[in-house]
mmCIF file with all atom_site columns, C-alpha atoms in Angstrom:
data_model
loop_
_atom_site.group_PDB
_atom_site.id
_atom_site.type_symbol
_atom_site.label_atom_id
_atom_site.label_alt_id
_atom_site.label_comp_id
_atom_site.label_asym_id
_atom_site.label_entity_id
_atom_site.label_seq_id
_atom_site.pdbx_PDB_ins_code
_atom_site.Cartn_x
_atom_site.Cartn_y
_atom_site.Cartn_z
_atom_site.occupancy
_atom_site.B_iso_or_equiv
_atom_site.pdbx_formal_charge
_atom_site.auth_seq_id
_atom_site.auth_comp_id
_atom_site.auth_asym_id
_atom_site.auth_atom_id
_atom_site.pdbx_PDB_model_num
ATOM 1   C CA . UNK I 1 1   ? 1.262   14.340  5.945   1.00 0.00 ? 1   UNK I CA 1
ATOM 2   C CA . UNK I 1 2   ? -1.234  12.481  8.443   1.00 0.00 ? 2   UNK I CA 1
ATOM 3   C CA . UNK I 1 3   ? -0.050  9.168   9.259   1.00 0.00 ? 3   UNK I CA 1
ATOM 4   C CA . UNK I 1 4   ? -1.435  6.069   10.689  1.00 0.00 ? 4   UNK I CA 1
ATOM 5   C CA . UNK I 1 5   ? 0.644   5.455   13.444  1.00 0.00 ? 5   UNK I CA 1
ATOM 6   C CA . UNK I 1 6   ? 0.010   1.440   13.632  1.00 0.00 ? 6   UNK I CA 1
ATOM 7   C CA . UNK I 1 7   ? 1.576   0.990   9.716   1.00 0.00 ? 7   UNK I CA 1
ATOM 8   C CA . UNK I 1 8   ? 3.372   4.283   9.456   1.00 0.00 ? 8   UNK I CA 1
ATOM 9   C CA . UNK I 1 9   ? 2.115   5.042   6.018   1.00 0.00 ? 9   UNK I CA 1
ATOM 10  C CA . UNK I 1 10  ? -0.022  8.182   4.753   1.00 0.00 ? 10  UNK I CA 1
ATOM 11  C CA . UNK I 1 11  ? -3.738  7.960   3.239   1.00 0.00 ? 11  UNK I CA 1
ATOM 12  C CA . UNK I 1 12  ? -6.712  6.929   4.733   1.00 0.00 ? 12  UNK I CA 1
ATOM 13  C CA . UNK I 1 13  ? -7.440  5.537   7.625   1.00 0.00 ? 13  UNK I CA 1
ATOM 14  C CA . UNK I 1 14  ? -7.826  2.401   8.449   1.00 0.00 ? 14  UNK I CA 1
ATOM 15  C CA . UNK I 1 15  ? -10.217 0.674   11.442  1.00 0.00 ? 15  UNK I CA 1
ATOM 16  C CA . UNK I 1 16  ? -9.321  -2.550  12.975  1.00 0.00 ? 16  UNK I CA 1
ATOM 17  C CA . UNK I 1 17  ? -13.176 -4.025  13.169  1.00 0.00 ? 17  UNK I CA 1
ATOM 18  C CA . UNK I 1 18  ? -13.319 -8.038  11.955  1.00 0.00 ? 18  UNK I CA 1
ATOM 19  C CA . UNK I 1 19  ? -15.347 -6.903  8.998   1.00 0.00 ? 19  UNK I CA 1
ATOM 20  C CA . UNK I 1 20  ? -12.460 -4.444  8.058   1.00 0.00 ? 20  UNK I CA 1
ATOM 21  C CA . UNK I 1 21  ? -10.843 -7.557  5.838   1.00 0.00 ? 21  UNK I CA 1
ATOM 22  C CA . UNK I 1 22  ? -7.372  -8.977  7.041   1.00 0.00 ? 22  UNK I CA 1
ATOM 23  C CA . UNK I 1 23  ? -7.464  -6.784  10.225  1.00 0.00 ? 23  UNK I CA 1
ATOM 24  C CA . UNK I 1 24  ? -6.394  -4.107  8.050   1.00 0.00 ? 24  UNK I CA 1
ATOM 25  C CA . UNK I 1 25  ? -8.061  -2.576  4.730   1.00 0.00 ? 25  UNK I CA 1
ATOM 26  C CA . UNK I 1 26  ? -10.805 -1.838  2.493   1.00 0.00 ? 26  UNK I CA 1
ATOM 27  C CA . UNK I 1 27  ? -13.425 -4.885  3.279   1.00 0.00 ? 27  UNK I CA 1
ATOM 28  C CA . UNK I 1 28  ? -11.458 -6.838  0.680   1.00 0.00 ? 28  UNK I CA 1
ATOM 29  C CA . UNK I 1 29  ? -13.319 -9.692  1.871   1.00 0.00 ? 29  UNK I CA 1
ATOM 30  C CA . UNK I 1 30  ? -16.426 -8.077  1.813   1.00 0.00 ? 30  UNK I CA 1
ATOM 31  C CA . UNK I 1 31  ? -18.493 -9.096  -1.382  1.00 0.00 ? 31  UNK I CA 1
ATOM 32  C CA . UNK I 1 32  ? -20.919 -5.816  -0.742  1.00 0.00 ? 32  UNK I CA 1
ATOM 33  C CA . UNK I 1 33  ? -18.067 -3.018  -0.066  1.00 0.00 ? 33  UNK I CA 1
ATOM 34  C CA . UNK I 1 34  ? -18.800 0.053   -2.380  1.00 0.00 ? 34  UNK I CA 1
ATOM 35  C CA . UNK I 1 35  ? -15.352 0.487   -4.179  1.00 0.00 ? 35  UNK I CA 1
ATOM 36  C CA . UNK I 1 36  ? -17.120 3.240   -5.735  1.00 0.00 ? 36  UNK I CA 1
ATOM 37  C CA . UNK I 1 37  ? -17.608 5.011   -2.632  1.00 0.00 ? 37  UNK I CA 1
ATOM 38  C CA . UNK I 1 38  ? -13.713 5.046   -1.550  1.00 0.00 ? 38  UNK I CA 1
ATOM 39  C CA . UNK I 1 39  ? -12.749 5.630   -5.346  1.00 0.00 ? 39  UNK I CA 1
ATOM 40  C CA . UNK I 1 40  ? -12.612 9.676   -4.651  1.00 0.00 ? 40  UNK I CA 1
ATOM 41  C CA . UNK I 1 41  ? -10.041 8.698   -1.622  1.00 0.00 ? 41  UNK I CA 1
ATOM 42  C CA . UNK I 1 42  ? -8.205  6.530   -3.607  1.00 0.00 ? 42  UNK I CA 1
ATOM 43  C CA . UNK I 1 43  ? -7.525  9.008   -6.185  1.00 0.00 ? 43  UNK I CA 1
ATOM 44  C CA . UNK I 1 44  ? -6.287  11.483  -4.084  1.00 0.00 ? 44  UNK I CA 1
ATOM 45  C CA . UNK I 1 45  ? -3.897  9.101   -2.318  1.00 0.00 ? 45  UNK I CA 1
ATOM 46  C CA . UNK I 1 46  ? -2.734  8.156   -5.793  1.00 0.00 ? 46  UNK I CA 1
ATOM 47  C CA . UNK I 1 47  ? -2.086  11.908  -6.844  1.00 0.00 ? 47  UNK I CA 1
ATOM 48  C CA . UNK I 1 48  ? -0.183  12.208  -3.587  1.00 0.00 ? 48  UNK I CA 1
ATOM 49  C CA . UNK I 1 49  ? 1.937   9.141   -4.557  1.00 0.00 ? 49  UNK I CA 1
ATOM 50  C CA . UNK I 1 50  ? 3.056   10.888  -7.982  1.00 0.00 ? 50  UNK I CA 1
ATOM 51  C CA . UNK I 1 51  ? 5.822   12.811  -6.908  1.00 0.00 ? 51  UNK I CA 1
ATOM 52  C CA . UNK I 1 52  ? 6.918   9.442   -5.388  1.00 0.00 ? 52  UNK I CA 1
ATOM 53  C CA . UNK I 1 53  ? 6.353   7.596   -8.590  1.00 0.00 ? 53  UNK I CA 1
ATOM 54  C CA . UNK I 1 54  ? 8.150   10.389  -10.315 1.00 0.00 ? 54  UNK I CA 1
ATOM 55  C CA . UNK I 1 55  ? 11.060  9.973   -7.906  1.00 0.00 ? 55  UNK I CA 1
ATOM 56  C CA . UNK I 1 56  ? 11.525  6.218   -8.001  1.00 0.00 ? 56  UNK I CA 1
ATOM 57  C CA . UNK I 1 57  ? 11.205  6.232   -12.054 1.00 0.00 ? 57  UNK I CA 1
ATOM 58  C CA . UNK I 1 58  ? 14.378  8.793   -11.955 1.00 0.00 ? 58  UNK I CA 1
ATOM 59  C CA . UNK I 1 59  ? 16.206  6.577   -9.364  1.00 0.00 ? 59  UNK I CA 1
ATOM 60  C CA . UNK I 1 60  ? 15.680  3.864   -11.611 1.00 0.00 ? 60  UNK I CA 1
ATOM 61  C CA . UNK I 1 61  ? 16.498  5.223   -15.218 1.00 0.00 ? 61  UNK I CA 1
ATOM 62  C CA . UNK I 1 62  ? 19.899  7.137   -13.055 1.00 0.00 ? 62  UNK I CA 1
ATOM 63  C CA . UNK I 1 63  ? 20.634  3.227   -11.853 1.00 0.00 ? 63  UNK I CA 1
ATOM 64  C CA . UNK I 1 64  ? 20.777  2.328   -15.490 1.00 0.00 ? 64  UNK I CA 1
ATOM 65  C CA . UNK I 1 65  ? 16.957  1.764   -16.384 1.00 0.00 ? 65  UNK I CA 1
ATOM 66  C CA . UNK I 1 66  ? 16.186  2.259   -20.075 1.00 0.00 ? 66  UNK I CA 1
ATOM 67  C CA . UNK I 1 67  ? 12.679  3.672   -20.550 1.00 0.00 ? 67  UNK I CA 1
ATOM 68  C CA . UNK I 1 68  ? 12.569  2.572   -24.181 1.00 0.00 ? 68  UNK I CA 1
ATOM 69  C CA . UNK I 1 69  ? 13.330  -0.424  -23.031 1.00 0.00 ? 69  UNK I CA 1
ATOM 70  C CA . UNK I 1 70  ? 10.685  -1.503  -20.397 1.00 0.00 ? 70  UNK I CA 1
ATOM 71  C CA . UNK I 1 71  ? 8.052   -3.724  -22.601 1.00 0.00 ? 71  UNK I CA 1
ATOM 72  C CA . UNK I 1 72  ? 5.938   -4.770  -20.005 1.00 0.00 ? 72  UNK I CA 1
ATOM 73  C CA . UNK I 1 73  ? 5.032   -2.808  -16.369 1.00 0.00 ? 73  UNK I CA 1
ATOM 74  C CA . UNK I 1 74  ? 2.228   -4.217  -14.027 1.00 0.00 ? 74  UNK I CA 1
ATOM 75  C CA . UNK I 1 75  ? 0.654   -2.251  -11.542 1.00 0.00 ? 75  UNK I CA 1
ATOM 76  C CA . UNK I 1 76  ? -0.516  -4.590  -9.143  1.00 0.00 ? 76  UNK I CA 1
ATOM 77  C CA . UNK I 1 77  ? -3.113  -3.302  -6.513  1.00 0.00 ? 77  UNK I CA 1
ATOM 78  C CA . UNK I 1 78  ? -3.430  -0.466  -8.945  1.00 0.00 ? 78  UNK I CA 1
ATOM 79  C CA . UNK I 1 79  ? -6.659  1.014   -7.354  1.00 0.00 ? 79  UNK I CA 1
ATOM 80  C CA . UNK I 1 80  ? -8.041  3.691   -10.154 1.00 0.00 ? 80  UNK I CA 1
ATOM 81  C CA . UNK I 1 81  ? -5.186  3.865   -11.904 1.00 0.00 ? 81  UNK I CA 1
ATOM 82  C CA . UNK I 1 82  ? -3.391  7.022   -10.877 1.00 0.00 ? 82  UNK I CA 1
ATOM 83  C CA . UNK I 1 83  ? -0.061  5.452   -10.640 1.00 0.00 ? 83  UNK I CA 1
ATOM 84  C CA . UNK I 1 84  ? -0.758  3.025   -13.543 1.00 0.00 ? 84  UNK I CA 1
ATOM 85  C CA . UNK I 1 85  ? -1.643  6.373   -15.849 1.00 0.00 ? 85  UNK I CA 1
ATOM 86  C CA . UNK I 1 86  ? 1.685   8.283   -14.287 1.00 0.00 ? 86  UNK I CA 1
ATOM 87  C CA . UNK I 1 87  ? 3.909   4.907   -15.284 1.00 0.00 ? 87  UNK I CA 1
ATOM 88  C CA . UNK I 1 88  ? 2.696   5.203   -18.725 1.00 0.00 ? 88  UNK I CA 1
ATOM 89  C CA . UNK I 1 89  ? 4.237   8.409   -18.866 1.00 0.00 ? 89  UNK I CA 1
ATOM 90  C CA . UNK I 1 90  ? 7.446   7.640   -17.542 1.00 0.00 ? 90  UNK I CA 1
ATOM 91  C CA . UNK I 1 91  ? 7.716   4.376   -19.504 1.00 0.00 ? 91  UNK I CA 1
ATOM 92  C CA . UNK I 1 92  ? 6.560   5.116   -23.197 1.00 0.00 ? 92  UNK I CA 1
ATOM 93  C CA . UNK I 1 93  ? 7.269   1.922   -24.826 1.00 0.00 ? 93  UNK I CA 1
ATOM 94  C CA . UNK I 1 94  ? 5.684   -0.213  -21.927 1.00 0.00 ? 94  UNK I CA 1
ATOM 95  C CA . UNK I 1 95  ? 2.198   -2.008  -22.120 1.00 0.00 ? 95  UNK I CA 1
ATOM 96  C CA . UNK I 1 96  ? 1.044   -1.269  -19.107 1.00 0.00 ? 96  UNK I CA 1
ATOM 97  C CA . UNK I 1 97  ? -0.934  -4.340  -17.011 1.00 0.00 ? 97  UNK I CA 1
ATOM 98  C CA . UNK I 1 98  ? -3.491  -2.896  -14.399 1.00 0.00 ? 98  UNK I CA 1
ATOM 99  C CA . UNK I 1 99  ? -4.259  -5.577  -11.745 1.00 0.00 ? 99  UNK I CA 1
ATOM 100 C CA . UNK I 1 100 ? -6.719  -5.109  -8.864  1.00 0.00 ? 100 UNK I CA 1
ATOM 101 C CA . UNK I 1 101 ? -9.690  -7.741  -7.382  1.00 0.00 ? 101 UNK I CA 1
ATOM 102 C CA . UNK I 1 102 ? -12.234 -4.525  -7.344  1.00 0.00 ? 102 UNK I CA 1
ATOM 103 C CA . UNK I 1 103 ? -13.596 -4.207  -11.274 1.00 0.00 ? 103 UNK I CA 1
ATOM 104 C CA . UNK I 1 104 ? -15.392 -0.936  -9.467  1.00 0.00 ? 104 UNK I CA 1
ATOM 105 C CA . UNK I 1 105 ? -11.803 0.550   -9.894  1.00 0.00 ? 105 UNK I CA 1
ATOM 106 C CA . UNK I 1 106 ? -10.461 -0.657  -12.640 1.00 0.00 ? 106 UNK I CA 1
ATOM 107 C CA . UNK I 1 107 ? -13.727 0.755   -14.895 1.00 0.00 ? 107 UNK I CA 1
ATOM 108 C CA . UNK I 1 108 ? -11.791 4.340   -13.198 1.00 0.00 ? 108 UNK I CA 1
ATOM 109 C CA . UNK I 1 109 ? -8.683  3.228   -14.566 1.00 0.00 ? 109 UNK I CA 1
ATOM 110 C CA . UNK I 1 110 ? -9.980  2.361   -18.012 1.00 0.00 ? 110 UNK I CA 1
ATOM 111 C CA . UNK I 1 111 ? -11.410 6.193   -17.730 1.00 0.00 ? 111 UNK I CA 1
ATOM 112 C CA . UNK I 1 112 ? -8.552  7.582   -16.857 1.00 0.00 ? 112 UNK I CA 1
ATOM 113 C CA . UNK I 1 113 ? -6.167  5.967   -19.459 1.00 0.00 ? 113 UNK I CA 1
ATOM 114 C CA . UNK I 1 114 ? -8.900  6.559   -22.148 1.00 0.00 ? 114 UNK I CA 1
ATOM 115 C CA . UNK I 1 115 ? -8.856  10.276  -21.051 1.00 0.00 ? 115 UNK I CA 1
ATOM 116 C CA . UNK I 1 116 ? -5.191  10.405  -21.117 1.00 0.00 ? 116 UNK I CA 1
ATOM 117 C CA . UNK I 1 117 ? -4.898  8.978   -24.589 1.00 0.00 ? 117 UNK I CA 1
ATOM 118 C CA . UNK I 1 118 ? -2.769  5.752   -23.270 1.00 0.00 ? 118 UNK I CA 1
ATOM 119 C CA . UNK I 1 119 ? -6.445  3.273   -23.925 1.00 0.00 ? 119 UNK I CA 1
ATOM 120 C CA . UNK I 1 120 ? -3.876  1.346   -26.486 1.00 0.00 ? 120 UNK I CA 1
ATOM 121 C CA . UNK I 1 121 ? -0.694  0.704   -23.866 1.00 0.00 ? 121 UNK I CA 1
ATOM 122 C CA . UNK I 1 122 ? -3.046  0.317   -20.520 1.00 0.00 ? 122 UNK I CA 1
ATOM 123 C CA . UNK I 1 123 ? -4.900  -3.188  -19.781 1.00 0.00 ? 123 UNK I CA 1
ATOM 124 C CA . UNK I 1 124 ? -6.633  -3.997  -16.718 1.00 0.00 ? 124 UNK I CA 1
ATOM 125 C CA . UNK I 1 125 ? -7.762  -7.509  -15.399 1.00 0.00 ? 125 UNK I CA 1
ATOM 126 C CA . UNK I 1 126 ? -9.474  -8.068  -12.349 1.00 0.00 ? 126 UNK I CA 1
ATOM 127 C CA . UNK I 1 127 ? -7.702  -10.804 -10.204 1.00 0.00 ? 127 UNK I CA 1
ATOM 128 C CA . UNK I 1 128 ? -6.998  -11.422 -6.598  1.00 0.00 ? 128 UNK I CA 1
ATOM 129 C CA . UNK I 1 129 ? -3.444  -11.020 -6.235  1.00 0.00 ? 129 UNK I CA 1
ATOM 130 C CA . UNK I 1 130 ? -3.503  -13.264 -2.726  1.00 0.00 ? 130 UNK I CA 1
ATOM 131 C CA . UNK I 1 131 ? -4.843  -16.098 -4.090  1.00 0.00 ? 131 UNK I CA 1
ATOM 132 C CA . UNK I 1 132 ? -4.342  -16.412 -7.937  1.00 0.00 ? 132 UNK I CA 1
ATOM 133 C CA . UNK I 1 133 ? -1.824  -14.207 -9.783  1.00 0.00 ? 133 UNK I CA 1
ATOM 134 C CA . UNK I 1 134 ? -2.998  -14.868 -13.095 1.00 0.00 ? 134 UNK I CA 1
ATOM 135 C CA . UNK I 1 135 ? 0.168   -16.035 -16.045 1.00 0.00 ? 135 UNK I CA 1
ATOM 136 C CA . UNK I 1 136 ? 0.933   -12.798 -17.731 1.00 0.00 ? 136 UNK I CA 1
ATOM 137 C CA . UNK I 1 137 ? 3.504   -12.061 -19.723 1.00 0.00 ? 137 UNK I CA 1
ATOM 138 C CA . UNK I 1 138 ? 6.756   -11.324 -17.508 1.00 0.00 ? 138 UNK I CA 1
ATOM 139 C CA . UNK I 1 139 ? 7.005   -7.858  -16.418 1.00 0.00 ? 139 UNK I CA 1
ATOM 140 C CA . UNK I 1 140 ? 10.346  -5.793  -16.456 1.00 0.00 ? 140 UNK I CA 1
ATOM 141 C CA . UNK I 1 141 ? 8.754   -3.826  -13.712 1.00 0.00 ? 141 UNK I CA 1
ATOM 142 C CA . UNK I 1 142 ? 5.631   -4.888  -11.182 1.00 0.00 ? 142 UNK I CA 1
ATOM 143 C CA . UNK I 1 143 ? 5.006   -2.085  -8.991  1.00 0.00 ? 143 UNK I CA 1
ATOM 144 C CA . UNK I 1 144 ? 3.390   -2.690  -5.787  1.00 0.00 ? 144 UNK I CA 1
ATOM 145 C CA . UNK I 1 145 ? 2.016   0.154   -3.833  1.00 0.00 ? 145 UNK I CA 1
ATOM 146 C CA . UNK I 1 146 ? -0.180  -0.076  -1.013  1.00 0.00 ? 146 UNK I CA 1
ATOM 147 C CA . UNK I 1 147 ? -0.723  -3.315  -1.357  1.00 0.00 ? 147 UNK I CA 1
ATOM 148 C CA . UNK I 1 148 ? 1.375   -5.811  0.292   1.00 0.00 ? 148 UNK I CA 1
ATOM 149 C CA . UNK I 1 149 ? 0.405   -5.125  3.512   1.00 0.00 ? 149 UNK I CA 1
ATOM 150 C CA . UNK I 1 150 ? -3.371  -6.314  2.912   1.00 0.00 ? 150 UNK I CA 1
ATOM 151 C CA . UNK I 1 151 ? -2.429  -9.873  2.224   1.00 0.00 ? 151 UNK I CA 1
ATOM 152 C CA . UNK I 1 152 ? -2.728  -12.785 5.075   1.00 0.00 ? 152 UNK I CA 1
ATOM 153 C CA . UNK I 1 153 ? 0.961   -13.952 3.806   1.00 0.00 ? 153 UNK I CA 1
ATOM 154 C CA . UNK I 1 154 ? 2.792   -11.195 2.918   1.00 0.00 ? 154 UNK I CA 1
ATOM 155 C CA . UNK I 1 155 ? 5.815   -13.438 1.911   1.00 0.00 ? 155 UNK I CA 1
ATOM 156 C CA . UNK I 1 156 ? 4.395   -15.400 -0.546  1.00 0.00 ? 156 UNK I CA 1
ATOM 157 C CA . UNK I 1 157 ? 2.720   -12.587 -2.421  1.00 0.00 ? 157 UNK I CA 1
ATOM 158 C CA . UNK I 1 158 ? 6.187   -10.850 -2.385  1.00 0.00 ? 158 UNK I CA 1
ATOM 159 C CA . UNK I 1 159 ? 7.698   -14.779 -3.641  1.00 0.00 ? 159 UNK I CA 1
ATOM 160 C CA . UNK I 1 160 ? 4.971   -14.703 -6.761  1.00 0.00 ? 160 UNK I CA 1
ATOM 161 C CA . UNK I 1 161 ? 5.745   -11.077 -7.827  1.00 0.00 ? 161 UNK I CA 1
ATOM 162 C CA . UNK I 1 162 ? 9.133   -11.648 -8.217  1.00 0.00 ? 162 UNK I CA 1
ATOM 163 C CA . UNK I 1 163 ? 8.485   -14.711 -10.106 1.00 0.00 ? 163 UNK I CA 1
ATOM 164 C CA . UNK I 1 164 ? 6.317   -12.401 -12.239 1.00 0.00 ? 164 UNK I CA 1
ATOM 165 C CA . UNK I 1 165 ? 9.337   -10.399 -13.846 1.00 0.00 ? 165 UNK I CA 1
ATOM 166 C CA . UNK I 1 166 ? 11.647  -10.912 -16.352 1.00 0.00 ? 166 UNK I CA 1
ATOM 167 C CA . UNK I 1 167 ? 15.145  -11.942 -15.386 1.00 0.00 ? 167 UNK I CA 1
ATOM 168 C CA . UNK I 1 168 ? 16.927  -9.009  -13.997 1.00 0.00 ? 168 UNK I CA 1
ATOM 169 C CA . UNK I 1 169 ? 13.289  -7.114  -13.906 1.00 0.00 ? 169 UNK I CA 1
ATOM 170 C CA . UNK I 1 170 ? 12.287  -4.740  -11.206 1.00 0.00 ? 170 UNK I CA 1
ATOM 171 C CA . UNK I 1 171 ? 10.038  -5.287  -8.397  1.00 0.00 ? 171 UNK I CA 1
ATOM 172 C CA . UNK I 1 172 ? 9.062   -1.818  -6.421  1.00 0.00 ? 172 UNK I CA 1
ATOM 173 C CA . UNK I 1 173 ? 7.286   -2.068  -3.440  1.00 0.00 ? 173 UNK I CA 1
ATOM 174 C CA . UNK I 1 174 ? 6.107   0.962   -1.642  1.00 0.00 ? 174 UNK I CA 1
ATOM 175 C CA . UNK I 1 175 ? 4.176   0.241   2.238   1.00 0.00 ? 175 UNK I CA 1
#
């Protein structure tokens, strides 16, 4: 797989240019980025990160996870919902809580979990995970992928998704 040599991650590149947004990502602070336009890119990063997803979820329910029992997963930075769709899966009983600032992608994810029959288990709200994470009900899993590393305080974000889960819930971060 390519990677970017600065952040040691795959997926798409990434520019270093003041408009970029937090010296690294999408334009997030860019009110006139075209979410649309990196959609296709972000779809096939999240089809890349399935076996991963697949992997972790396995790790998990082999440490003593219960699918059945997971009531509540959010997916937070969730992009067009590849991930959030392949959590669904893994985690039948789960309402699943899609949570990205660009409403560009989560229409995609709405799609996608219409497509894939899961319209009744997947929400999506449009929020800005650095600077409001908005009082859902606790997660027993908030999965964070790709994400963490486009916030200004990186520590404090980590700090609010943990106080987003359910005592002795799961917080999975993948950079």
């Amino acid at each position: 797989m390519a990677q970017d040599d600065h952040h040691g991650h795959d997926a798409h590149q990434h520019d270093q240019s003041p408009q970029h947004g937090h010296q690294h990502g999408h334009g997030h602070d860019d009110p006139n980025f075209d979410w649309e336009a990196m959609a296709d890119s972000l779809e096939v990063d999240g089809a890349m990160a399935l076996p991963l997803v697949e992997a972790v979820v396995a790790e998990l329910v082999a440490g003593g996870l219960d699918p059945a029992a997971v009531g509540h997963v959010m997916d937070v930075g969730c992009g067009p919902g590849v991930v959030t769709c392949a959590l669904a899966g893994h985690l039948p009983a789960a309402a699943v809580t899609a949570l990205d600032s660009a409403g560009q992608l989560l229409h995609r994810v709405r799609h996608r979990a219409a497509s894939d029959g899961l319209h009744n288990r997947v929400a999506t709200l449009e929020a800005d995970l650095e600077h409001d994470l908005p009082g859902l009900a606790p997660a027993d899993l908030v999965w964070a992928s790709m994400v963490v590393h486009h916030v200004a305080q990186p520590v404090t974000t980590l700090q609010r998704l943990l106080q987003a889960l359910h005592p002795g819930g799961t917080l999975v971060v993948v950079e």
